PDB file of C-alpha atoms in Angstrom:
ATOM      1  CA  UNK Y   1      25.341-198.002-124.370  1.00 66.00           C
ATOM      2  CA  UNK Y   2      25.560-199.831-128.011  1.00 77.00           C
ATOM      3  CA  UNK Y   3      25.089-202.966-128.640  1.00 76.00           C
ATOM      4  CA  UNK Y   4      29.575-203.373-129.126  1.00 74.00           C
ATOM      5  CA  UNK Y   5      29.807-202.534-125.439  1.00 79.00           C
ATOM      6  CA  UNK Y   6      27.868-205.186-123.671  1.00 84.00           C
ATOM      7  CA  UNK Y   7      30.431-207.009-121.608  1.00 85.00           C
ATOM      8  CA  UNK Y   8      30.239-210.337-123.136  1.00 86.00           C
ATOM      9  CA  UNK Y   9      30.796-208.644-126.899  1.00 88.00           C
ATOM     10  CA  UNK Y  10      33.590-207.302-125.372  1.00 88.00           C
ATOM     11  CA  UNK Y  11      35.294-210.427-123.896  1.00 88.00           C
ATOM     12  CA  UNK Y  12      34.656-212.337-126.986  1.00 90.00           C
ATOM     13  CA  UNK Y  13      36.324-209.676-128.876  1.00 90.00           C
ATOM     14  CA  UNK Y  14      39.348-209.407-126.721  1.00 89.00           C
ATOM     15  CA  UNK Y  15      39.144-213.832-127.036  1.00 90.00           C
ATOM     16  CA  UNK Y  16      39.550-213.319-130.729  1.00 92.00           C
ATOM     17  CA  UNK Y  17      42.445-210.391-130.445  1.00 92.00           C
ATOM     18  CA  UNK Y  18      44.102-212.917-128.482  1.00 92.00           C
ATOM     19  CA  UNK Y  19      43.650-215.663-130.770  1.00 93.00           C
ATOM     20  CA  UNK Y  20      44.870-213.319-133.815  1.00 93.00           C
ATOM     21  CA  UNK Y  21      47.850-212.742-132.177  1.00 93.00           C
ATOM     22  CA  UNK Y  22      48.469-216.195-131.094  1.00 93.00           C
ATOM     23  CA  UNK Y  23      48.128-216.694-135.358  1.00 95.00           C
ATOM     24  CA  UNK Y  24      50.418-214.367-135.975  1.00 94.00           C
ATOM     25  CA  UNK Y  25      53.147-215.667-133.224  1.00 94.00           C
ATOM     26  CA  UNK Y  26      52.826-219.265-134.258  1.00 95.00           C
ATOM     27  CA  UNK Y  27      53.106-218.277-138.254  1.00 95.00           C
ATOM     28  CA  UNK Y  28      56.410-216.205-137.314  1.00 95.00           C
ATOM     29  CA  UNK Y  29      57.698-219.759-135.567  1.00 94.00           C
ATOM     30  CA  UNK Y  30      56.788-221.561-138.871  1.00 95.00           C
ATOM     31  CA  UNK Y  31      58.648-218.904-140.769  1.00 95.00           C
ATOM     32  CA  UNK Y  32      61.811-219.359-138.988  1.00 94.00           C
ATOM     33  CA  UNK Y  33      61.945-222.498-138.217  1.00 92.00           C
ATOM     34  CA  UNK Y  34      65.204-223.080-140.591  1.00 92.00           C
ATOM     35  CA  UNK Y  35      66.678-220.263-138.861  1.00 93.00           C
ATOM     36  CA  UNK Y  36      69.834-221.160-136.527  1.00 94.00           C
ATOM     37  CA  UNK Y  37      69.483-220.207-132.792  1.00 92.00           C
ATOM     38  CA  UNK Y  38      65.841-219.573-133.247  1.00 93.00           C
ATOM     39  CA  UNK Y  39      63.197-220.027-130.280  1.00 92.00           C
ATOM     40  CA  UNK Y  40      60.169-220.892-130.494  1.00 91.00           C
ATOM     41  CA  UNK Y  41      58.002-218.435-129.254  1.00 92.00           C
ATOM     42  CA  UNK Y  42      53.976-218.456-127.828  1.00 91.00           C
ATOM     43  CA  UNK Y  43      51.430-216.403-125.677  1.00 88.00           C
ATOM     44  CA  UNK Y  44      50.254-216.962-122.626  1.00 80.00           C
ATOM     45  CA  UNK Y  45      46.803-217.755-122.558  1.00 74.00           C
ATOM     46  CA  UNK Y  46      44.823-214.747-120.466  1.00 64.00           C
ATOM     47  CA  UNK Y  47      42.736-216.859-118.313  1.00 59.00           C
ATOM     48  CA  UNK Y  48      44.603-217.524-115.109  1.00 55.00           C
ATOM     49  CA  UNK Y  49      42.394-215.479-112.715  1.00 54.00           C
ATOM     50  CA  UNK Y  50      45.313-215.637-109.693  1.00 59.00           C
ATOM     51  CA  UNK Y  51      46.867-214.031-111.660  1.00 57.00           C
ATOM     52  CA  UNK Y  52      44.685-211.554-112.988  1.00 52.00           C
ATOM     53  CA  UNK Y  53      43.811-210.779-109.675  1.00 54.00           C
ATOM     54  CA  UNK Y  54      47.699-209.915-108.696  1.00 59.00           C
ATOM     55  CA  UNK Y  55      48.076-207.680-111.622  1.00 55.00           C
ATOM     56  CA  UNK Y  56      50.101-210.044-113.589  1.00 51.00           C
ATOM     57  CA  UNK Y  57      47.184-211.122-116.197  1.00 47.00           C
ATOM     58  CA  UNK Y  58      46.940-207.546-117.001  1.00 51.00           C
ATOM     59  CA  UNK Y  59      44.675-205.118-115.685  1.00 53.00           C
ATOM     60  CA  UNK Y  60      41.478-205.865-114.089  1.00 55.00           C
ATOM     61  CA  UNK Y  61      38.812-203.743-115.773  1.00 60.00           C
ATOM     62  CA  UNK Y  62      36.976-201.677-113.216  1.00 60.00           C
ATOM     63  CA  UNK Y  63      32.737-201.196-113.922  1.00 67.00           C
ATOM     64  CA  UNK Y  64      31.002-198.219-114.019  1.00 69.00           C
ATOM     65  CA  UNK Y  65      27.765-198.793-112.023  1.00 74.00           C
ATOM     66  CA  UNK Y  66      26.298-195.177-111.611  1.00 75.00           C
ATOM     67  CA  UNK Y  67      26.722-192.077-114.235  1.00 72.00           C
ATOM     68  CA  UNK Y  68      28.691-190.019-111.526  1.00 72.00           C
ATOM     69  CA  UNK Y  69      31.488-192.338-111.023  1.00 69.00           C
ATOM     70  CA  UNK Y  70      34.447-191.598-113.148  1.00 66.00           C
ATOM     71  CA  UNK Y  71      34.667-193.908-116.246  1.00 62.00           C
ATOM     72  CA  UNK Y  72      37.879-196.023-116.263  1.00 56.00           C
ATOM     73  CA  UNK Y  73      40.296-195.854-118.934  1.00 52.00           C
ATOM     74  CA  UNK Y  74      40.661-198.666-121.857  1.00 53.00           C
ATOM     75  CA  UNK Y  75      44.011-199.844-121.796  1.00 52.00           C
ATOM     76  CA  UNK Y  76      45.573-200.986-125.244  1.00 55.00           C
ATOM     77  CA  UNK Y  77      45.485-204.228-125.156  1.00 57.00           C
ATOM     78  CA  UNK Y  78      49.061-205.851-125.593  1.00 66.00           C
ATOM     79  CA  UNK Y  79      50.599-209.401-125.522  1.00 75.00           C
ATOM     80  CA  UNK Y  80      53.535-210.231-124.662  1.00 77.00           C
ATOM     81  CA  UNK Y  81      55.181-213.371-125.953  1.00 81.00           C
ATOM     82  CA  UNK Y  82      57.724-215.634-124.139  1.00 82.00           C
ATOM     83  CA  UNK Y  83      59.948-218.571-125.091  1.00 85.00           C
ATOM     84  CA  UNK Y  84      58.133-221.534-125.213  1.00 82.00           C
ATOM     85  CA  UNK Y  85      60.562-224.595-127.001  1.00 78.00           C
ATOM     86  CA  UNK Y  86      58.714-227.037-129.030  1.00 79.00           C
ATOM     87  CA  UNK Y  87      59.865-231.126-127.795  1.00 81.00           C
ATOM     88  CA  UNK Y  88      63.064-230.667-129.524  1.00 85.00           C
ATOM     89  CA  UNK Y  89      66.429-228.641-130.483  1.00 85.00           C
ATOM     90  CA  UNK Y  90      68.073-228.988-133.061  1.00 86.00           C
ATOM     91  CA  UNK Y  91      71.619-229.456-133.530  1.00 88.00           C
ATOM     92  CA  UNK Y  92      72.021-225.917-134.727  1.00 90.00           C
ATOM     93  CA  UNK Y  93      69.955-224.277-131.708  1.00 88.00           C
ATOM     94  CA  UNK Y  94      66.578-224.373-132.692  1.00 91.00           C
ATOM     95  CA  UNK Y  95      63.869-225.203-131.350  1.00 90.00           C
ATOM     96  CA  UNK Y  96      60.691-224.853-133.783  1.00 92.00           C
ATOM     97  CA  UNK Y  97      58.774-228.461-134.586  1.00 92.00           C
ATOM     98  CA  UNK Y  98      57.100-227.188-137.514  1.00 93.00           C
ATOM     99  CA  UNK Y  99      54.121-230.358-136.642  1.00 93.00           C
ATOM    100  CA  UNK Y 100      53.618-229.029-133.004  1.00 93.00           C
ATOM    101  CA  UNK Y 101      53.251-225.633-134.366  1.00 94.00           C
ATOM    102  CA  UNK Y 102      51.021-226.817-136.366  1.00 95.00           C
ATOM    103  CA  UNK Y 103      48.622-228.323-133.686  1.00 95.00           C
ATOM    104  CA  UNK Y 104      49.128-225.193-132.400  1.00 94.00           C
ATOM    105  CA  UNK Y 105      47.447-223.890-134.977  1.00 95.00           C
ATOM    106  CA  UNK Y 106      44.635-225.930-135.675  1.00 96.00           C
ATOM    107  CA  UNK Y 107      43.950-225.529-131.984  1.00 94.00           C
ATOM    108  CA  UNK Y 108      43.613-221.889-132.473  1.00 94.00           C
ATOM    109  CA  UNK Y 109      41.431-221.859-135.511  1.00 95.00           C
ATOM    110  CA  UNK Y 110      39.427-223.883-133.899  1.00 96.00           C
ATOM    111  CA  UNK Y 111      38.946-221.942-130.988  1.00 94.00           C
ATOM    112  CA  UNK Y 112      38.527-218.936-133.665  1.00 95.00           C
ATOM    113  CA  UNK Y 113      35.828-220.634-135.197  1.00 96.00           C
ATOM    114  CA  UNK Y 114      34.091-221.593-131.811  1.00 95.00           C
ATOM    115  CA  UNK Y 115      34.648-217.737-130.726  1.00 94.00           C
ATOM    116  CA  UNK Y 116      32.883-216.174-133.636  1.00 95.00           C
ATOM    117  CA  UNK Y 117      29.835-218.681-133.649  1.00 96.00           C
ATOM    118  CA  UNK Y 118      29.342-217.692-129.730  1.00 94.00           C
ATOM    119  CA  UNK Y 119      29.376-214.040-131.311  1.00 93.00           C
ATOM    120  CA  UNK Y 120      27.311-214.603-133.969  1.00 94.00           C
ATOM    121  CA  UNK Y 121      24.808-216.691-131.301  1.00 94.00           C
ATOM    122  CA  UNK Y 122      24.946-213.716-129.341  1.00 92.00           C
ATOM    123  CA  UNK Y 123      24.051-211.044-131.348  1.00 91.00           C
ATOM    124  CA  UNK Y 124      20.816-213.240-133.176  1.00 93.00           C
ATOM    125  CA  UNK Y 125      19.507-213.288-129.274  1.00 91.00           C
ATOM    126  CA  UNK Y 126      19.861-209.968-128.853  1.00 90.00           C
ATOM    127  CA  UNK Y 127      18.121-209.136-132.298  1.00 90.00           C
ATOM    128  CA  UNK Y 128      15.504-211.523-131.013  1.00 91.00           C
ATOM    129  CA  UNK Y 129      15.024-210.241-127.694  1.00 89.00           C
ATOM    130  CA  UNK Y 130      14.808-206.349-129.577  1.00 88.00           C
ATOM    131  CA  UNK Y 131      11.669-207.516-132.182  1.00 89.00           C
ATOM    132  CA  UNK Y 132       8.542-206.487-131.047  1.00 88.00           C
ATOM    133  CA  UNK Y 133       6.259-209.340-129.767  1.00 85.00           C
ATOM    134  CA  UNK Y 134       4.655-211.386-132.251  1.00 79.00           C
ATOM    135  CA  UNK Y 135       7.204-210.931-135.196  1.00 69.00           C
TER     136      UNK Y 135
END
């Protein structure tokens, strides 16, 4: 097992897929928000564990706890964006607030920012915890 497939690595990686995405979503909103009939779009934010549970979160990722059990599969990982109106229409049908989208993303580099100095925490402990004694 590498040092890339320790469980937390992992979920802060899949954090920062999501939050990619989430960039890319909200900068497609910005770009059409003069466009007639246009919806605002978002992602919903993986972290509802009901839902998880029931399948709806996406898949629950199985562990491998012996070497004789059969290694589950790595699913692509996909989002799936919905309609999610901003406070307000306009006349012409759409619904992008370029200033909420905005928030939006601030909010999401921020939680960028906080996602890749947990990383960057993480791996300095684990280079620490690898040195021999007394280094």
């Amino acid at each position: 097992m590498g040092v890339a497939d320790l469980p937390l690595l992992q979920q802060i990686k899949g954090r920062l897929s999501w939050l990619d995405e989430r960039q890319r979503v909200i900068a497609q909103n910005v770009a059409n928000s003069e466009t007639p009939g246009y919806v605002a779009r978002d992602i919903r934010q993986p972290t509802d564990f009901a839902a998880a549970l029931n399948g709806r979160g996406g898949p629950l990722q199985m562990t491998r706890t012996a070497a004789n059990h059969i290694a589950p599969a790595s699913p692509a990982v996909r989002y799936s964006t919905s309609d999610a109106p901003d406070s307000e229409t306009t006349l012409d049908g759409n619904s992008v607030v370029v200033e909420e989208q905005m928030l939006k993303m601030a909010e999401s580099r921020m939680a960028y920012d906080a996602a890749i100095g947990f990383y960057q925490k993480s791996l300095q402990m684990i280079r620490m915890a690898a040195r021999p004694p007394g280094r």
